[in-house]
Amino acid sequence: MSLPITFLSDYGNADEFAGVCRAVIARVAPALEVIDLTHAIAPFDIAAGAAALARALPYCPSAVHLAVVDPGVGGARRSLAIAAVEGRHLFVGPDNGLLVAALELCGGAAAAVAIKPPPPGTPVGFDGRDVFAPAAAHLAVARDLQALGDPIDPATIVRLPVVVLRLEPDRIATEVASIDRFGNIALKLSAAELAAHPLGELAELVVCHGDQARRVRRARAFSEVSLGEPLLHADSSGSAAIAINQGRAADHFGAGAGAKVGQPITLEPPR
């Protein structure tokens, strides 16, 4: 029985790129189900793509997870197909850290291969179409990892830089993990970590970003604060998150034009 394919990318929906990848999959196996997780990852934002894939994974069926956020396309980075230790999930995408957070939720990599390059003469620059989509389709049908390329040591898979979360008695230093289309800011800090910290007992905190500082109420739901009021809450993925009731926190928190993934954020007590 074939596996479904989940598909995440930074291709957007204004162009044909995501649709062409789905068309290539259909040429290999017309009956395969393709589940579009999102194609609205900001262009080239590997960290945001990795976070989105990891957030979605617990709700996915056994599947081949095709993910393409690939600023290194056409360069020396490897194209990967990976079987997870957990056994129900396989991954296809570039070797740039995009797959690792989701893969770790499945116990890490049991086996991995570097996918064979496309035939000579294939245009450079669209590996989603020419490498990743056909590999994902073949893997979904045959589940034969070794047929796609040469084995590699899973320990050599590229990882994103590790964020060092600093938990001090009266201060938490972290950074922006992701920003959704509503402008809500998920932090690289779990709600459980915040709850276990001395700051977790406070009804209000100060969010510091660059040279700005704003008081934010702790709340369980948007409805607990007034329209336009910021809040710090546990989002649906269990992360500590900054939001504004019917507003865009990303436009108001952060230096310059607003918050960005990877930007430092500090939580402190009110003074």
PDB file of C-alpha atoms in Angstrom:
ATOM      1  CA  MET A   1       0.000   0.000   0.000  1.00  0.00           C
ATOM      2  CA  SER A   2       1.379   3.405  -1.000  1.00  0.00           C
ATOM      3  CA  LEU A   3       2.082   6.112   1.529  1.00  0.00           C
ATOM      4  CA  PRO A   4       0.689   9.634   1.236  1.00  0.00           C
ATOM      5  CA  ILE A   5       3.087  12.529   0.697  1.00  0.00           C
ATOM      6  CA  THR A   6       3.057  15.683   2.778  1.00  0.00           C
ATOM      7  CA  PHE A   7       4.471  18.700   0.973  1.00  0.00           C
ATOM      8  CA  LEU A   8       5.949  21.886   2.466  1.00  0.00           C
ATOM      9  CA  SER A   9       7.855  24.583   0.596  1.00  0.00           C
ATOM     10  CA  ASP A  10       8.587  28.281   0.173  1.00  0.00           C
ATOM     11  CA  TYR A  11       7.213  28.219  -3.384  1.00  0.00           C
ATOM     12  CA  GLY A  12       4.072  30.229  -2.613  1.00  0.00           C
ATOM     13  CA  ASN A  13       0.894  29.874  -4.624  1.00  0.00           C
ATOM     14  CA  ALA A  14       1.253  32.722  -7.125  1.00  0.00           C
ATOM     15  CA  ASP A  15       3.464  30.643  -9.438  1.00  0.00           C
ATOM     16  CA  GLU A  16       3.198  27.125 -10.792  1.00  0.00           C
ATOM     17  CA  PHE A  17       6.144  25.707  -8.811  1.00  0.00           C
ATOM     18  CA  ALA A  18       4.238  23.734  -6.158  1.00  0.00           C
ATOM     19  CA  GLY A  19       1.673  22.588  -8.715  1.00  0.00           C
ATOM     20  CA  VAL A  20       4.384  21.341 -11.066  1.00  0.00           C
ATOM     21  CA  CYS A  21       5.891  19.265  -8.258  1.00  0.00           C
ATOM     22  CA  ARG A  22       2.473  17.722  -7.603  1.00  0.00           C
ATOM     23  CA  ALA A  23       2.136  17.059 -11.345  1.00  0.00           C
ATOM     24  CA  VAL A  24       5.483  15.235 -11.386  1.00  0.00           C
ATOM     25  CA  ILE A  25       4.332  13.106  -8.459  1.00  0.00           C
ATOM     26  CA  ALA A  26       1.122  12.289 -10.338  1.00  0.00           C
ATOM     27  CA  ARG A  27       3.084  11.200 -13.426  1.00  0.00           C
ATOM     28  CA  VAL A  28       4.945   8.663 -11.286  1.00  0.00           C
ATOM     29  CA  ALA A  29       1.888   7.500  -9.316  1.00  0.00           C
ATOM     30  CA  PRO A  30      -1.460   9.163 -10.181  1.00  0.00           C
ATOM     31  CA  ALA A  31      -3.276   7.682  -7.171  1.00  0.00           C
ATOM     32  CA  LEU A  32      -0.921   9.079  -4.512  1.00  0.00           C
ATOM     33  CA  GLU A  33      -2.452  11.476  -2.007  1.00  0.00           C
ATOM     34  CA  VAL A  34      -0.508  14.730  -1.575  1.00  0.00           C
ATOM     35  CA  ILE A  35      -1.212  16.737   1.589  1.00  0.00           C
ATOM     36  CA  ASP A  36      -0.108  20.357   1.241  1.00  0.00           C
ATOM     37  CA  LEU A  37       1.115  21.490   4.659  1.00  0.00           C
ATOM     38  CA  THR A  38       2.061  24.974   3.453  1.00  0.00           C
ATOM     39  CA  HIS A  39       3.830  26.707   0.588  1.00  0.00           C
ATOM     40  CA  ALA A  40       3.903  30.058   2.376  1.00  0.00           C
ATOM     41  CA  ILE A  41       7.244  29.696   4.175  1.00  0.00           C
ATOM     42  CA  ALA A  42       9.148  32.945   3.655  1.00  0.00           C
ATOM     43  CA  PRO A  43      11.598  32.534   0.758  1.00  0.00           C
ATOM     44  CA  PHE A  44      14.859  30.847   1.818  1.00  0.00           C
ATOM     45  CA  ASP A  45      13.837  30.736   5.511  1.00  0.00           C
ATOM     46  CA  ILE A  46      15.120  27.283   6.436  1.00  0.00           C
ATOM     47  CA  ALA A  47      14.535  27.747  10.169  1.00  0.00           C
ATOM     48  CA  ALA A  48      10.885  28.707   9.660  1.00  0.00           C
ATOM     49  CA  GLY A  49      10.362  25.742   7.342  1.00  0.00           C
ATOM     50  CA  ALA A  50      11.977  23.370   9.827  1.00  0.00           C
ATOM     51  CA  ALA A  51       9.780  24.680  12.646  1.00  0.00           C
ATOM     52  CA  ALA A  52       6.597  24.385  10.564  1.00  0.00           C
ATOM     53  CA  LEU A  53       7.384  20.823   9.527  1.00  0.00           C
ATOM     54  CA  ALA A  54       8.087  19.821  13.137  1.00  0.00           C
ATOM     55  CA  ARG A  55       4.853  21.436  14.346  1.00  0.00           C
ATOM     56  CA  ALA A  56       2.812  19.609  11.715  1.00  0.00           C
ATOM     57  CA  LEU A  57       4.404  16.185  12.099  1.00  0.00           C
ATOM     58  CA  PRO A  58       2.496  14.981  15.209  1.00  0.00           C
ATOM     59  CA  TYR A  59      -0.766  15.345  13.268  1.00  0.00           C
ATOM     60  CA  CYS A  60       0.433  13.588  10.107  1.00  0.00           C
ATOM     61  CA  PRO A  61      -0.230   9.982   9.114  1.00  0.00           C
ATOM     62  CA  SER A  62       2.548   7.593   8.183  1.00  0.00           C
ATOM     63  CA  ALA A  63       3.924   9.369   5.134  1.00  0.00           C
ATOM     64  CA  VAL A  64       6.775  10.562   2.979  1.00  0.00           C
ATOM     65  CA  HIS A  65       7.433  14.137   4.063  1.00  0.00           C
ATOM     66  CA  LEU A  66       8.620  16.229   1.113  1.00  0.00           C
ATOM     67  CA  ALA A  67      10.054  19.580   2.228  1.00  0.00           C
ATOM     68  CA  VAL A  68      11.785  22.113  -0.015  1.00  0.00           C
ATOM     69  CA  VAL A  69      13.225  25.376   1.289  1.00  0.00           C
ATOM     70  CA  ASP A  70      16.452  25.401  -0.612  1.00  0.00           C
ATOM     71  CA  PRO A  71      18.599  28.527  -0.979  1.00  0.00           C
ATOM     72  CA  GLY A  72      21.554  26.262  -1.877  1.00  0.00           C
ATOM     73  CA  VAL A  73      19.867  24.720  -4.924  1.00  0.00           C
ATOM     74  CA  GLY A  74      22.363  23.979  -7.669  1.00  0.00           C
ATOM     75  CA  GLY A  75      25.295  24.023  -5.237  1.00  0.00           C
ATOM     76  CA  ALA A  76      27.215  21.411  -3.300  1.00  0.00           C
ATOM     77  CA  ARG A  77      24.546  20.594  -0.708  1.00  0.00           C
ATOM     78  CA  ARG A  78      23.224  17.026  -0.861  1.00  0.00           C
ATOM     79  CA  SER A  79      19.700  15.915  -1.710  1.00  0.00           C
ATOM     80  CA  LEU A  80      18.481  13.489   0.950  1.00  0.00           C
ATOM     81  CA  ALA A  81      16.014  10.671   1.432  1.00  0.00           C
ATOM     82  CA  ILE A  82      15.788   9.507   5.040  1.00  0.00           C
ATOM     83  CA  ALA A  83      14.031   6.714   6.924  1.00  0.00           C
ATOM     84  CA  ALA A  84      13.239   7.597  10.545  1.00  0.00           C
ATOM     85  CA  VAL A  85      14.020   5.326  13.483  1.00  0.00           C
ATOM     86  CA  GLU A  86      10.360   5.423  14.495  1.00  0.00           C
ATOM     87  CA  GLY A  87       9.567   3.606  11.248  1.00  0.00           C
ATOM     88  CA  ARG A  88       6.356   5.241  10.022  1.00  0.00           C
ATOM     89  CA  HIS A  89       7.911   8.336   8.481  1.00  0.00           C
ATOM     90  CA  LEU A  90      10.304   9.013   5.602  1.00  0.00           C
ATOM     91  CA  PHE A  91      11.731  12.388   4.608  1.00  0.00           C
ATOM     92  CA  VAL A  92      12.893  13.911   1.326  1.00  0.00           C
ATOM     93  CA  GLY A  93      14.557  17.301   0.981  1.00  0.00           C
ATOM     94  CA  PRO A  94      17.801  19.279   0.900  1.00  0.00           C
ATOM     95  CA  ASP A  95      20.603  18.657   3.366  1.00  0.00           C
ATOM     96  CA  ASN A  96      20.499  22.100   4.955  1.00  0.00           C
ATOM     97  CA  GLY A  97      18.891  21.435   8.344  1.00  0.00           C
ATOM     98  CA  LEU A  98      15.309  21.691   7.100  1.00  0.00           C
ATOM     99  CA  LEU A  99      14.363  18.107   7.990  1.00  0.00           C
ATOM    100  CA  VAL A 100      16.171  17.625  11.290  1.00  0.00           C
ATOM    101  CA  ALA A 101      13.690  18.983  13.860  1.00  0.00           C
ATOM    102  CA  ALA A 102      10.863  16.832  12.478  1.00  0.00           C
ATOM    103  CA  LEU A 103      13.194  13.862  12.087  1.00  0.00           C
ATOM    104  CA  GLU A 104      14.197  14.076  15.747  1.00  0.00           C
ATOM    105  CA  LEU A 105      10.540  13.765  16.748  1.00  0.00           C
ATOM    106  CA  CYS A 106      10.702  10.326  15.103  1.00  0.00           C
ATOM    107  CA  GLY A 107      13.817   9.235  16.977  1.00  0.00           C
ATOM    108  CA  GLY A 108      16.334  10.440  14.383  1.00  0.00           C
ATOM    109  CA  ALA A 109      17.516   8.797  11.181  1.00  0.00           C
ATOM    110  CA  ALA A 110      17.728   5.014  10.869  1.00  0.00           C
ATOM    111  CA  ALA A 111      19.133   5.246   7.333  1.00  0.00           C
ATOM    112  CA  ALA A 112      19.780   7.961   4.773  1.00  0.00           C
ATOM    113  CA  VAL A 113      20.879   8.220   1.152  1.00  0.00           C
ATOM    114  CA  ALA A 114      22.169  11.018  -1.049  1.00  0.00           C
ATOM    115  CA  ILE A 115      19.686  11.054  -3.939  1.00  0.00           C
ATOM    116  CA  LYS A 116      21.200  10.560  -7.371  1.00  0.00           C
ATOM    117  CA  PRO A 117      21.402  13.778  -9.421  1.00  0.00           C
ATOM    118  CA  PRO A 118      19.052  14.203 -12.395  1.00  0.00           C
ATOM    119  CA  PRO A 119      20.244  13.166 -15.882  1.00  0.00           C
ATOM    120  CA  PRO A 120      22.802  15.357 -17.679  1.00  0.00           C
ATOM    121  CA  GLY A 121      21.165  18.217 -19.493  1.00  0.00           C
ATOM    122  CA  THR A 122      18.484  18.761 -16.848  1.00  0.00           C
ATOM    123  CA  PRO A 123      18.149  22.513 -16.168  1.00  0.00           C
ATOM    124  CA  VAL A 124      19.730  23.624 -12.899  1.00  0.00           C
ATOM    125  CA  GLY A 125      17.661  25.406 -10.284  1.00  0.00           C
ATOM    126  CA  PHE A 126      14.443  23.430  -9.746  1.00  0.00           C
ATOM    127  CA  ASP A 127      15.372  20.390  -7.699  1.00  0.00           C
ATOM    128  CA  GLY A 128      11.880  20.334  -6.236  1.00  0.00           C
ATOM    129  CA  ARG A 129      10.618  19.280  -9.650  1.00  0.00           C
ATOM    130  CA  ASP A 130      13.613  17.336 -10.934  1.00  0.00           C
ATOM    131  CA  VAL A 131      14.962  15.592  -7.813  1.00  0.00           C
ATOM    132  CA  PHE A 132      12.776  15.780  -4.720  1.00  0.00           C
ATOM    133  CA  ALA A 133       9.266  15.270  -6.145  1.00  0.00           C
ATOM    134  CA  PRO A 134      10.123  12.153  -8.180  1.00  0.00           C
ATOM    135  CA  ALA A 135      12.157  10.728  -5.280  1.00  0.00           C
ATOM    136  CA  ALA A 136       9.245  11.272  -2.886  1.00  0.00           C
ATOM    137  CA  ALA A 137       6.837   9.594  -5.305  1.00  0.00           C
ATOM    138  CA  HIS A 138       9.043   6.545  -5.823  1.00  0.00           C
ATOM    139  CA  LEU A 139       9.617   6.264  -2.072  1.00  0.00           C
ATOM    140  CA  ALA A 140       5.887   6.500  -1.368  1.00  0.00           C
ATOM    141  CA  VAL A 141       5.192   3.625  -3.771  1.00  0.00           C
ATOM    142  CA  ALA A 142       8.177   1.306  -3.276  1.00  0.00           C
ATOM    143  CA  ARG A 143       9.564   2.392   0.125  1.00  0.00           C
ATOM    144  CA  ASP A 144      12.995   1.442  -1.232  1.00  0.00           C
ATOM    145  CA  LEU A 145      15.438   4.006   0.107  1.00  0.00           C
ATOM    146  CA  GLN A 146      18.533   2.360  -1.359  1.00  0.00           C
ATOM    147  CA  ALA A 147      17.181   2.572  -4.907  1.00  0.00           C
ATOM    148  CA  LEU A 148      17.308   6.370  -4.740  1.00  0.00           C
ATOM    149  CA  GLY A 149      21.016   6.826  -4.136  1.00  0.00           C
ATOM    150  CA  ASP A 150      24.147   6.034  -2.162  1.00  0.00           C
ATOM    151  CA  PRO A 151      23.983   5.469   1.621  1.00  0.00           C
ATOM    152  CA  ILE A 152      25.390   8.186   3.866  1.00  0.00           C
ATOM    153  CA  ASP A 153      26.174   8.304   7.566  1.00  0.00           C
ATOM    154  CA  PRO A 154      23.124   9.878   9.274  1.00  0.00           C
ATOM    155  CA  ALA A 155      25.528  11.615  11.656  1.00  0.00           C
ATOM    156  CA  THR A 156      26.702  13.802   8.745  1.00  0.00           C
ATOM    157  CA  ILE A 157      23.251  15.293   8.069  1.00  0.00           C
ATOM    158  CA  VAL A 158      23.480  19.083   8.359  1.00  0.00           C
ATOM    159  CA  ARG A 159      21.868  20.602  11.444  1.00  0.00           C
ATOM    160  CA  LEU A 160      20.724  24.156  12.064  1.00  0.00           C
ATOM    161  CA  PRO A 161      22.666  26.131  14.679  1.00  0.00           C
ATOM    162  CA  VAL A 162      21.576  25.289  18.207  1.00  0.00           C
ATOM    163  CA  VAL A 163      19.917  28.114  20.102  1.00  0.00           C
ATOM    164  CA  VAL A 164      21.337  28.435  23.609  1.00  0.00           C
ATOM    165  CA  LEU A 165      18.362  29.265  25.812  1.00  0.00           C
ATOM    166  CA  ARG A 166      19.551  31.265  28.818  1.00  0.00           C
ATOM    167  CA  LEU A 167      17.366  30.733  31.860  1.00  0.00           C
ATOM    168  CA  GLU A 168      18.526  33.130  34.569  1.00  0.00           C
ATOM    169  CA  PRO A 169      16.649  33.685  37.873  1.00  0.00           C
ATOM    170  CA  ASP A 170      15.048  36.943  36.704  1.00  0.00           C
ATOM    171  CA  ARG A 171      15.493  36.762  32.942  1.00  0.00           C
ATOM    172  CA  ILE A 172      14.949  34.443  29.961  1.00  0.00           C
ATOM    173  CA  ALA A 173      16.933  35.033  26.770  1.00  0.00           C
ATOM    174  CA  THR A 174      15.600  33.251  23.693  1.00  0.00           C
ATOM    175  CA  GLU A 175      14.716  34.093  20.092  1.00  0.00           C
ATOM    176  CA  VAL A 176      11.875  34.095  17.582  1.00  0.00           C
ATOM    177  CA  ALA A 177      11.180  30.545  16.362  1.00  0.00           C
ATOM    178  CA  SER A 178       8.458  31.311  13.826  1.00  0.00           C
ATOM    179  CA  ILE A 179       5.865  33.865  12.766  1.00  0.00           C
ATOM    180  CA  ASP A 180       2.512  32.786  11.348  1.00  0.00           C
ATOM    181  CA  ARG A 181       0.294  34.631   8.844  1.00  0.00           C
ATOM    182  CA  PHE A 182      -1.564  36.319  11.706  1.00  0.00           C
ATOM    183  CA  GLY A 183       1.701  37.837  12.953  1.00  0.00           C
ATOM    184  CA  ASN A 184       1.848  35.685  16.089  1.00  0.00           C
ATOM    185  CA  ILE A 185       5.407  35.127  17.335  1.00  0.00           C
ATOM    186  CA  ALA A 186       6.335  31.669  18.624  1.00  0.00           C
ATOM    187  CA  LEU A 187       9.450  31.685  20.796  1.00  0.00           C
ATOM    188  CA  LYS A 188      12.162  29.071  21.110  1.00  0.00           C
ATOM    189  CA  LEU A 189      10.843  28.514  24.608  1.00  0.00           C
ATOM    190  CA  SER A 190       8.176  25.993  25.503  1.00  0.00           C
ATOM    191  CA  ALA A 191       5.221  26.961  27.641  1.00  0.00           C
ATOM    192  CA  ALA A 192       6.341  24.257  30.081  1.00  0.00           C
ATOM    193  CA  GLU A 193       9.819  25.810  30.360  1.00  0.00           C
ATOM    194  CA  LEU A 194       8.269  29.189  31.087  1.00  0.00           C
ATOM    195  CA  ALA A 195       5.894  27.708  33.656  1.00  0.00           C
ATOM    196  CA  ALA A 196       8.803  26.051  35.489  1.00  0.00           C
ATOM    197  CA  HIS A 197      10.793  29.306  35.628  1.00  0.00           C
ATOM    198  CA  PRO A 198      10.318  31.929  38.386  1.00  0.00           C
ATOM    199  CA  LEU A 199       8.949  34.320  35.731  1.00  0.00           C
ATOM    200  CA  GLY A 200       6.187  31.812  35.089  1.00  0.00           C
ATOM    201  CA  GLU A 201       4.489  32.918  38.306  1.00  0.00           C
ATOM    202  CA  LEU A 202       4.022  36.513  37.119  1.00  0.00           C
ATOM    203  CA  ALA A 203       0.818  37.841  35.566  1.00  0.00           C
ATOM    204  CA  GLU A 204       2.770  40.310  33.408  1.00  0.00           C
ATOM    205  CA  LEU A 205       6.212  40.236  31.820  1.00  0.00           C
ATOM    206  CA  VAL A 206       8.342  42.688  29.889  1.00  0.00           C
ATOM    207  CA  VAL A 207       9.289  41.621  26.374  1.00  0.00           C
ATOM    208  CA  CYS A 208      12.597  43.177  25.309  1.00  0.00           C
ATOM    209  CA  HIS A 209      13.633  43.305  21.677  1.00  0.00           C
ATOM    210  CA  GLY A 210      16.538  45.464  20.570  1.00  0.00           C
ATOM    211  CA  ASP A 211      16.232  48.757  22.445  1.00  0.00           C
ATOM    212  CA  GLN A 212      12.473  48.377  22.937  1.00  0.00           C
ATOM    213  CA  ALA A 213      10.599  46.942  25.909  1.00  0.00           C
ATOM    214  CA  ARG A 214       6.855  46.306  26.224  1.00  0.00           C
ATOM    215  CA  ARG A 215       4.726  44.991  29.061  1.00  0.00           C
ATOM    216  CA  VAL A 216       2.685  41.939  28.080  1.00  0.00           C
ATOM    217  CA  ARG A 217      -0.055  40.187  30.018  1.00  0.00           C
ATOM    218  CA  ARG A 218      -0.013  36.437  30.547  1.00  0.00           C
ATOM    219  CA  ALA A 219      -3.236  34.856  29.246  1.00  0.00           C
ATOM    220  CA  ARG A 220      -4.633  31.504  28.198  1.00  0.00           C
ATOM    221  CA  ALA A 221      -6.695  32.853  25.303  1.00  0.00           C
ATOM    222  CA  PHE A 222      -6.997  35.949  23.122  1.00  0.00           C
ATOM    223  CA  SER A 223     -10.437  36.684  24.607  1.00  0.00           C
ATOM    224  CA  GLU A 224      -8.860  37.327  28.023  1.00  0.00           C
ATOM    225  CA  VAL A 225      -7.321  40.603  26.816  1.00  0.00           C
ATOM    226  CA  SER A 226      -8.809  43.668  25.127  1.00  0.00           C
ATOM    227  CA  LEU A 227      -8.776  44.209  21.367  1.00  0.00           C
ATOM    228  CA  GLY A 228      -5.335  45.410  20.329  1.00  0.00           C
ATOM    229  CA  GLU A 229      -3.741  44.310  23.601  1.00  0.00           C
ATOM    230  CA  PRO A 230      -0.640  42.083  23.555  1.00  0.00           C
ATOM    231  CA  LEU A 231      -0.505  38.783  25.401  1.00  0.00           C
ATOM    232  CA  LEU A 232       1.951  35.995  26.159  1.00  0.00           C
ATOM    233  CA  HIS A 233       0.333  32.585  25.938  1.00  0.00           C
ATOM    234  CA  ALA A 234       0.892  28.904  25.145  1.00  0.00           C
ATOM    235  CA  ASP A 235       0.138  28.374  21.458  1.00  0.00           C
ATOM    236  CA  SER A 236      -1.394  25.264  19.896  1.00  0.00           C
ATOM    237  CA  SER A 237       2.048  23.663  19.543  1.00  0.00           C
ATOM    238  CA  GLY A 238       3.017  24.187  23.166  1.00  0.00           C
ATOM    239  CA  SER A 239       5.391  27.087  22.544  1.00  0.00           C
ATOM    240  CA  ALA A 240       5.399  30.318  24.504  1.00  0.00           C
ATOM    241  CA  ALA A 241       4.085  32.875  22.040  1.00  0.00           C
ATOM    242  CA  ILE A 242       3.555  36.618  21.812  1.00  0.00           C
ATOM    243  CA  ALA A 243       0.367  37.806  20.141  1.00  0.00           C
ATOM    244  CA  ILE A 244      -1.985  40.766  19.896  1.00  0.00           C
ATOM    245  CA  ASN A 245      -5.734  40.256  20.098  1.00  0.00           C
ATOM    246  CA  GLN A 246      -6.855  40.838  16.486  1.00  0.00           C
ATOM    247  CA  GLY A 247      -3.521  42.452  15.666  1.00  0.00           C
ATOM    248  CA  ARG A 248      -0.099  41.490  14.348  1.00  0.00           C
ATOM    249  CA  ALA A 249       2.496  41.130  17.081  1.00  0.00           C
ATOM    250  CA  ALA A 250       5.245  40.736  14.477  1.00  0.00           C
ATOM    251  CA  ASP A 251       4.659  44.316  13.323  1.00  0.00           C
ATOM    252  CA  HIS A 252       5.077  45.719  16.837  1.00  0.00           C
ATOM    253  CA  PHE A 253       7.745  43.529  18.401  1.00  0.00           C
ATOM    254  CA  GLY A 254      11.244  43.477  17.022  1.00  0.00           C
ATOM    255  CA  ALA A 255      13.760  45.890  15.645  1.00  0.00           C
ATOM    256  CA  GLY A 256      13.306  47.873  12.464  1.00  0.00           C
ATOM    257  CA  ALA A 257      10.494  46.603  10.260  1.00  0.00           C
ATOM    258  CA  GLY A 258       9.273  44.117  12.857  1.00  0.00           C
ATOM    259  CA  ALA A 259      10.103  40.725  14.276  1.00  0.00           C
ATOM    260  CA  LYS A 260      12.029  38.191  12.222  1.00  0.00           C
ATOM    261  CA  VAL A 261      12.807  34.523  12.754  1.00  0.00           C
ATOM    262  CA  GLY A 262      16.034  34.217  14.728  1.00  0.00           C
ATOM    263  CA  GLN A 263      15.760  37.651  16.325  1.00  0.00           C
ATOM    264  CA  PRO A 264      16.728  37.739  20.042  1.00  0.00           C
ATOM    265  CA  ILE A 265      13.879  38.165  22.521  1.00  0.00           C
ATOM    266  CA  THR A 266      14.273  38.585  26.278  1.00  0.00           C
ATOM    267  CA  LEU A 267      11.581  38.129  28.933  1.00  0.00           C
ATOM    268  CA  GLU A 268      12.016  40.041  32.187  1.00  0.00           C
ATOM    269  CA  PRO A 269       9.886  40.981  35.202  1.00  0.00           C
ATOM    270  CA  PRO A 270       8.178  44.402  35.276  1.00  0.00           C
ATOM    271  CA  ARG A 271      10.305  47.055  36.998  1.00  0.00           C
TER     272      ARG A 271
END
